[in-house]
PDB file of C-alpha atoms in Angstrom:
ATOM      1  CA  ILE B  36      -7.587 -18.607  63.731  1.00 39.00           C
ATOM      2  CA  ARG B  37     -10.171 -18.879  61.150  1.00 42.00           C
ATOM      3  CA  THR B  38      -9.459 -18.010  57.992  1.00 42.00           C
ATOM      4  CA  GLY B  39     -11.711 -16.732  55.062  1.00 43.00           C
ATOM      5  CA  LEU B  40     -11.035 -16.322  51.035  1.00 44.00           C
ATOM      6  CA  VAL B  41     -10.215 -13.599  50.014  1.00 42.00           C
ATOM      7  CA  PRO B  42     -12.471 -11.542  47.672  1.00 46.00           C
ATOM      8  CA  ALA B  43     -11.472 -11.826  44.656  1.00 53.00           C
ATOM      9  CA  THR B  44     -11.284  -8.073  42.420  1.00 58.00           C
ATOM     10  CA  THR B  45     -11.502  -7.647  38.804  1.00 75.00           C
ATOM     11  CA  ALA B  46      -9.261  -4.851  36.880  1.00 88.00           C
ATOM     12  CA  PRO B  47     -11.151  -1.842  35.871  1.00 93.00           C
ATOM     13  CA  LEU B  48     -12.772  -2.170  33.005  1.00 95.00           C
ATOM     14  CA  ASN B  49     -10.713  -0.530  29.344  1.00 95.00           C
ATOM     15  CA  PHE B  50     -10.079  -0.812  26.120  1.00 97.00           C
ATOM     16  CA  ASN B  51      -7.232  -1.973  25.223  1.00 95.00           C
ATOM     17  CA  THR B  52      -7.154  -0.434  20.376  1.00 95.00           C
ATOM     18  CA  ALA B  53      -5.006   2.899  19.719  1.00 94.00           C
ATOM     19  CA  ALA B  54      -7.048   5.353  19.199  1.00 95.00           C
ATOM     20  CA  THR B  55      -6.611   5.757  15.608  1.00 94.00           C
ATOM     21  CA  LEU B  56      -7.767   2.466  13.702  1.00 95.00           C
ATOM     22  CA  PRO B  57      -6.400   1.301  10.768  1.00 92.00           C
ATOM     23  CA  PRO B  58      -7.266   2.842   7.370  1.00 91.00           C
ATOM     24  CA  ALA B  59      -9.846   2.080   5.144  1.00 94.00           C
ATOM     25  CA  SER B  60     -10.357   1.931   1.762  1.00 93.00           C
ATOM     26  CA  THR B  61     -13.340   3.036  -0.457  1.00 94.00           C
ATOM     27  CA  GLY B  62     -14.678  -0.540  -1.874  1.00 92.00           C
ATOM     28  CA  VAL B  63     -12.644  -3.074  -0.068  1.00 91.00           C
ATOM     29  CA  THR B  64     -13.874  -4.896   2.622  1.00 94.00           C
ATOM     30  CA  TYR B  65     -12.327  -3.640   6.296  1.00 96.00           C
ATOM     31  CA  SER B  66     -12.950  -5.240   9.812  1.00 97.00           C
ATOM     32  CA  GLN B  67     -11.105  -3.952  12.828  1.00 97.00           C
ATOM     33  CA  ALA B  68     -12.187  -5.484  16.523  1.00 97.00           C
ATOM     34  CA  PHE B  69     -12.136  -3.810  19.506  1.00 97.00           C
ATOM     35  CA  THR B  70     -10.300  -5.296  22.302  1.00 96.00           C
ATOM     36  CA  ILE B  71     -10.944  -5.232  25.769  1.00 96.00           C
ATOM     37  CA  THR B  72      -9.651  -5.144  29.133  1.00 95.00           C
ATOM     38  CA  GLY B  73     -10.967  -6.245  33.157  1.00 95.00           C
ATOM     39  CA  GLY B  74     -14.614  -5.991  33.758  1.00 93.00           C
ATOM     40  CA  SER B  75     -15.850  -9.508  33.389  1.00 93.00           C
ATOM     41  CA  GLY B  76     -17.522 -10.871  30.369  1.00 91.00           C
ATOM     42  CA  PRO B  77     -19.364 -11.038  28.040  1.00 95.00           C
ATOM     43  CA  TYR B  78     -19.672  -7.663  26.737  1.00 97.00           C
ATOM     44  CA  THR B  79     -21.646  -5.399  24.675  1.00 97.00           C
ATOM     45  CA  PHE B  80     -20.943  -2.639  22.753  1.00 98.00           C
ATOM     46  CA  ASN B  81     -22.800   0.264  21.274  1.00 98.00           C
ATOM     47  CA  LEU B  82     -22.463   3.497  19.155  1.00 98.00           C
ATOM     48  CA  ALA B  83     -21.806   6.440  22.244  1.00 98.00           C
ATOM     49  CA  TYR B  84     -21.799   9.369  19.291  1.00 98.00           C
ATOM     50  CA  GLY B  85     -21.153  10.142  16.541  1.00 97.00           C
ATOM     51  CA  SER B  86     -21.032   8.385  13.071  1.00 97.00           C
ATOM     52  CA  LEU B  87     -19.088   5.072  11.489  1.00 97.00           C
ATOM     53  CA  PRO B  88     -17.973   5.810   7.756  1.00 97.00           C
ATOM     54  CA  THR B  89     -20.894   5.614   5.633  1.00 96.00           C
ATOM     55  CA  GLY B  90     -20.921   1.676   4.529  1.00 97.00           C
ATOM     56  CA  LEU B  91     -19.024   0.087   8.195  1.00 98.00           C
ATOM     57  CA  THR B  92     -21.536  -0.996  10.614  1.00 98.00           C
ATOM     58  CA  LEU B  93     -20.301  -2.206  14.870  1.00 98.00           C
ATOM     59  CA  ASP B  94     -21.917  -5.957  15.306  1.00 98.00           C
ATOM     60  CA  THR B  95     -22.643  -5.004  18.909  1.00 97.00           C
ATOM     61  CA  ALA B  96     -22.402  -8.116  20.361  1.00 97.00           C
ATOM     62  CA  VAL B  97     -18.720  -9.149  19.421  1.00 96.00           C
ATOM     63  CA  GLY B  98     -17.583  -4.935  18.875  1.00 97.00           C
ATOM     64  CA  VAL B  99     -16.600  -5.644  15.502  1.00 98.00           C
ATOM     65  CA  VAL B 100     -16.878  -2.647  13.201  1.00 98.00           C
ATOM     66  CA  SER B 101     -16.688  -4.407   9.567  1.00 98.00           C
ATOM     67  CA  GLY B 102     -18.154  -3.358   6.198  1.00 98.00           C
ATOM     68  CA  THR B 103     -17.767  -1.955   2.503  1.00 97.00           C
ATOM     69  CA  PRO B 104     -16.827   2.400   3.707  1.00 96.00           C
ATOM     70  CA  ALA B 105     -18.188   3.966  -0.061  1.00 92.00           C
ATOM     71  CA  VAL B 106     -16.610   7.473   0.686  1.00 94.00           C
ATOM     72  CA  LEU B 107     -13.752   8.995   1.314  1.00 94.00           C
ATOM     73  CA  GLN B 108     -14.028  10.621   4.927  1.00 95.00           C
ATOM     74  CA  SER B 109     -12.142  10.818   8.370  1.00 95.00           C
ATOM     75  CA  SER B 110     -14.411   9.741  10.761  1.00 97.00           C
ATOM     76  CA  THR B 111     -14.765  10.243  14.864  1.00 98.00           C
ATOM     77  CA  PHE B 112     -17.300   8.091  17.090  1.00 98.00           C
ATOM     78  CA  GLY B 113     -16.967   7.591  20.216  1.00 98.00           C
ATOM     79  CA  ILE B 114     -17.088   3.095  21.420  1.00 98.00           C
ATOM     80  CA  GLY B 115     -18.948   1.957  24.627  1.00 98.00           C
ATOM     81  CA  VAL B 116     -18.226  -1.198  26.436  1.00 97.00           C
ATOM     82  CA  THR B 117     -20.901  -2.530  29.370  1.00 97.00           C
ATOM     83  CA  ASP B 118     -19.678  -5.769  30.661  1.00 96.00           C
ATOM     84  CA  SER B 119     -21.449  -8.519  32.692  1.00 95.00           C
ATOM     85  CA  LEU B 120     -21.394  -6.427  35.628  1.00 94.00           C
ATOM     86  CA  GLY B 121     -22.748  -3.039  34.865  1.00 95.00           C
ATOM     87  CA  VAL B 122     -19.719  -1.534  34.068  1.00 96.00           C
ATOM     88  CA  TYR B 123     -19.782   1.132  31.726  1.00 97.00           C
ATOM     89  CA  ALA B 124     -16.127   2.308  29.894  1.00 97.00           C
ATOM     90  CA  GLU B 125     -15.865   4.404  26.774  1.00 97.00           C
ATOM     91  CA  ARG B 126     -13.379   5.366  23.936  1.00 97.00           C
ATOM     92  CA  GLU B 127     -12.995   7.998  21.142  1.00 98.00           C
ATOM     93  CA  PHE B 128     -11.900   6.301  17.648  1.00 98.00           C
ATOM     94  CA  THR B 129     -11.219   7.913  14.336  1.00 97.00           C
ATOM     95  CA  ILE B 130     -10.902   5.368  10.802  1.00 96.00           C
ATOM     96  CA  ASP B 131      -9.491   7.434   8.195  1.00 94.00           C
ATOM     97  CA  VAL B 132     -11.279   6.580   4.563  1.00 95.00           C
ATOM     98  CA  THR B 133      -8.561   6.436   1.329  1.00 92.00           C
ATOM     99  CA  SER B 134      -9.188   5.017  -1.909  1.00 93.00           C
ATOM    100  CA  PRO B 135      -7.449   2.087  -2.191  1.00 93.00           C
ATOM    101  CA  LEU B 136      -3.607   2.065  -2.652  1.00 94.00           C
ATOM    102  CA  THR B 137      -2.094   1.444  -6.432  1.00 96.00           C
ATOM    103  CA  ILE B 138       0.190   2.418  -9.205  1.00 97.00           C
ATOM    104  CA  SER B 139      -0.900   3.900 -12.116  1.00 97.00           C
ATOM    105  CA  THR B 140       2.134   3.527 -14.163  1.00 97.00           C
ATOM    106  CA  LEU B 141       0.681   0.393 -15.497  1.00 97.00           C
ATOM    107  CA  THR B 142       3.763   0.415 -18.862  1.00 97.00           C
ATOM    108  CA  LEU B 143       7.896   1.176 -18.855  1.00 98.00           C
ATOM    109  CA  PRO B 144       9.437   2.538 -21.593  1.00 97.00           C
ATOM    110  CA  ARG B 145      11.755   0.627 -23.673  1.00 97.00           C
ATOM    111  CA  GLY B 146      15.810   0.509 -23.172  1.00 97.00           C
ATOM    112  CA  MET B 147      18.322   0.226 -24.598  1.00 97.00           C
ATOM    113  CA  THR B 148      21.539  -1.864 -23.812  1.00 96.00           C
ATOM    114  CA  THR B 149      24.742   0.349 -22.960  1.00 95.00           C
ATOM    115  CA  THR B 150      22.709   3.008 -22.595  1.00 96.00           C
ATOM    116  CA  SER B 151      21.124   5.397 -19.557  1.00 97.00           C
ATOM    117  CA  TYR B 152      17.715   4.414 -18.247  1.00 98.00           C
ATOM    118  CA  SER B 153      15.383   5.996 -16.482  1.00 98.00           C
ATOM    119  CA  ALA B 154      11.586   6.130 -15.555  1.00 98.00           C
ATOM    120  CA  ALA B 155       9.103   6.567 -12.386  1.00 97.00           C
ATOM    121  CA  ILE B 156       6.669   4.533 -10.535  1.00 98.00           C
ATOM    122  CA  HIS B 157       3.619   6.970 -10.083  1.00 97.00           C
ATOM    123  CA  PRO B 158       1.694   5.541  -6.536  1.00 97.00           C
ATOM    124  CA  SER B 159      -1.920   6.380  -6.330  1.00 94.00           C
ATOM    125  CA  GLY B 160      -4.388   6.423  -3.260  1.00 92.00           C
ATOM    126  CA  GLY B 161      -2.872   4.896   0.054  1.00 91.00           C
ATOM    127  CA  ALA B 162      -1.006   7.247   2.687  1.00 88.00           C
ATOM    128  CA  GLN B 163       2.131   8.646   2.127  1.00 90.00           C
ATOM    129  CA  PRO B 164       4.515   8.571   2.084  1.00 94.00           C
ATOM    130  CA  TYR B 165       5.472   4.750  -0.109  1.00 97.00           C
ATOM    131  CA  SER B 166       8.267   2.209  -0.331  1.00 98.00           C
ATOM    132  CA  PHE B 167       8.589   0.387  -3.084  1.00 98.00           C
ATOM    133  CA  SER B 168      10.508  -3.261  -3.350  1.00 98.00           C
ATOM    134  CA  LEU B 169      10.891  -5.532  -6.294  1.00 98.00           C
ATOM    135  CA  PHE B 170       8.499  -8.282  -6.400  1.00 98.00           C
ATOM    136  CA  SER B 171       9.240 -10.766  -8.634  1.00 98.00           C
ATOM    137  CA  GLY B 172      11.790 -11.561 -11.377  1.00 97.00           C
ATOM    138  CA  ALA B 173      15.055  -9.658 -12.515  1.00 97.00           C
ATOM    139  CA  PHE B 174      15.967  -6.025 -13.227  1.00 97.00           C
ATOM    140  CA  PRO B 175      17.953  -5.863 -16.040  1.00 97.00           C
ATOM    141  CA  VAL B 176      21.697  -5.764 -15.501  1.00 97.00           C
ATOM    142  CA  GLY B 177      22.720  -1.797 -14.249  1.00 97.00           C
ATOM    143  CA  LEU B 178      19.122  -0.785 -13.383  1.00 98.00           C
ATOM    144  CA  THR B 179      18.053  -0.305  -9.120  1.00 98.00           C
ATOM    145  CA  LEU B 180      15.079   1.307  -7.892  1.00 98.00           C
ATOM    146  CA  ASP B 181      15.115   3.842  -5.711  1.00 98.00           C
ATOM    147  CA  SER B 182      13.095   2.737  -2.422  1.00 97.00           C
ATOM    148  CA  ALA B 183      11.729   5.878  -1.360  1.00 97.00           C
ATOM    149  CA  LEU B 184      11.218   7.823  -4.793  1.00 97.00           C
ATOM    150  CA  GLY B 185       9.739   4.276  -6.535  1.00 97.00           C
ATOM    151  CA  MET B 186      12.542   5.256  -9.803  1.00 98.00           C
ATOM    152  CA  LEU B 187      14.233   2.827 -11.884  1.00 98.00           C
ATOM    153  CA  LYS B 188      17.521   3.809 -12.887  1.00 97.00           C
ATOM    154  CA  GLY B 189      20.579   3.400 -14.352  1.00 98.00           C
ATOM    155  CA  LYS B 190      22.774   2.427 -17.605  1.00 97.00           C
ATOM    156  CA  ILE B 191      21.891  -0.958 -19.580  1.00 97.00           C
ATOM    157  CA  THR B 192      24.994  -3.458 -19.679  1.00 95.00           C
ATOM    158  CA  ALA B 193      21.649  -6.411 -19.702  1.00 94.00           C
ATOM    159  CA  ASN B 194      21.616  -8.321 -23.250  1.00 95.00           C
ATOM    160  CA  PRO B 195      18.370  -7.447 -25.254  1.00 96.00           C
ATOM    161  CA  GLY B 196      15.984  -8.846 -24.596  1.00 96.00           C
ATOM    162  CA  LEU B 197      12.012  -9.071 -22.433  1.00 97.00           C
ATOM    163  CA  TYR B 198      12.500  -9.159 -18.462  1.00 98.00           C
ATOM    164  CA  ASN B 199       9.422  -9.232 -16.724  1.00 98.00           C
ATOM    165  CA  ILE B 200       9.290  -7.844 -13.464  1.00 98.00           C
ATOM    166  CA  ALA B 201       6.670  -7.196 -10.941  1.00 98.00           C
ATOM    167  CA  ILE B 202       7.042  -4.002  -8.636  1.00 98.00           C
ATOM    168  CA  LYS B 203       5.682  -3.791  -5.062  1.00 98.00           C
ATOM    169  CA  ALA B 204       4.447  -0.154  -3.234  1.00 98.00           C
ATOM    170  CA  ARG B 205       3.766  -0.018  -0.047  1.00 96.00           C
ATOM    171  CA  ASP B 206       1.780   2.772   2.367  1.00 94.00           C
ATOM    172  CA  SER B 207       2.638   4.413   5.187  1.00 90.00           C
ATOM    173  CA  GLN B 208      -0.424   2.299   6.626  1.00 85.00           C
ATOM    174  CA  GLY B 209       1.055  -1.499   5.570  1.00 88.00           C
ATOM    175  CA  ARG B 210      -1.214  -1.497   2.804  1.00 91.00           C
ATOM    176  CA  ASN B 211       0.034  -3.181  -1.087  1.00 94.00           C
ATOM    177  CA  PHE B 212      -0.765  -3.039  -4.397  1.00 96.00           C
ATOM    178  CA  THR B 213       1.648  -5.215  -6.804  1.00 98.00           C
ATOM    179  CA  GLN B 214       1.839  -3.956 -10.574  1.00 98.00           C
ATOM    180  CA  SER B 215       3.247  -6.320 -13.391  1.00 98.00           C
ATOM    181  CA  TYR B 216       5.283  -5.225 -16.333  1.00 98.00           C
ATOM    182  CA  SER B 217       7.033  -6.611 -19.572  1.00 98.00           C
ATOM    183  CA  LEU B 218      10.550  -4.164 -19.531  1.00 98.00           C
ATOM    184  CA  ALA B 219      12.535  -4.824 -23.531  1.00 97.00           C
ATOM    185  CA  ILE B 220      15.445  -3.805 -23.596  1.00 97.00           C
ATOM    186  CA  ASP B 221      17.137  -3.402 -27.644  1.00 97.00           C
ATOM    187  CA  PRO B 222      20.517  -3.659 -29.034  1.00 95.00           C
ATOM    188  CA  LEU B 223      22.000  -0.285 -29.387  1.00 90.00           C
ATOM    189  CA  LEU B 224      21.432   1.178 -32.510  1.00 80.00           C
ATOM    190  CA  THR B 225      24.722   1.332 -34.849  1.00 70.00           C
ATOM    191  CA  GLN B 226      24.649   4.235 -37.786  1.00 60.00           C
ATOM    192  CA  THR B 227      26.793   2.736 -40.719  1.00 53.00           C
ATOM    193  CA  THR B 228      27.719   5.795 -43.367  1.00 50.00           C
ATOM    194  CA  SER B 229      28.625   4.501 -46.742  1.00 49.00           C
ATOM    195  CA  GLN B 230      29.943   6.614 -49.190  1.00 48.00           C
ATOM    196  CA  LEU B 231      29.961   7.795 -52.766  1.00 46.00           C
ATOM    197  CA  ASN B 232      32.030   6.257 -54.972  1.00 51.00           C
ATOM    198  CA  ASP B 233      34.418  10.364 -56.592  1.00 51.00           C
ATOM    199  CA  ALA B 234      32.004   9.444 -60.653  1.00 48.00           C
ATOM    200  CA  ILE B 235      34.433  10.703 -62.945  1.00 48.00           C
ATOM    201  CA  VAL B 236      33.745  14.554 -64.616  1.00 49.00           C
ATOM    202  CA  GLY B 237      31.637  13.414 -67.740  1.00 50.00           C
ATOM    203  CA  THR B 238      30.292  10.139 -66.329  1.00 50.00           C
ATOM    204  CA  ALA B 239      27.401   9.268 -65.412  1.00 52.00           C
ATOM    205  CA  SER B 240      27.085   7.407 -61.635  1.00 47.00           C
ATOM    206  CA  SER B 241      25.078   4.894 -61.019  1.00 48.00           C
ATOM    207  CA  GLN B 242      25.881   4.846 -56.754  1.00 46.00           C
TER     208      GLN B 242
END
C-alpha cells in the first residue's frame, strides 16, 4: 500500500474586521488596521471604490488606514486585499468623523453647606449617549453624580472648603475626556437682627 502526502488546503481569503470602523475625531490622530483570515501571505491592499475621510490614507503594504481627519463627515468605501497567490477579496467599510469629545462646562457654581446644590456637566462632540464618572478627588459629602445625565446634585453636608475633583465623560464609542474643577463650599450665611432701644420721647437717640 502506497501512501502519499495530502495537499494542504488554504482557508478562503476574507476580512476579519467589522464593517463599521471605530469613529475618528477631527484634529486627532487615527489609525486602524484591517485584519485578514485565510489566503496566503503576504497581502497587499487597495482602495477598491469610494474615498477615505479627508486626511486619512491607506498603507497598501500593511493594510492600515491612518492620518489626522480634517473634516466632519461619514465615508463609505471598499477595501480590497490580494494574497500571494493572486486571490482577491473585498469588503465595504464606513468611518464616521465627529468633533472631539470635550466637556464644555469649565467651572462649577459655588455651594453652601446645609443647602441643596445642582450643577450640570455638559459634554460636546463625540457620539451620544454619554456617561459620567468621578475620575479623581472626592465629592463634598452629600453630593452625588448622575452617571447618565451628568448632574452633580444633593444636599451639602460637607464642611466649608475647596474641593478639587475631576470628572470624566465617556461617549458611546469609548472615547474619554476629563475636566478638572475646584468646587468651593461656603459656610451657611446667617443674618442677625438687632433691635434699636426704644427711644424716649423728647430725647435724641444715638442708636
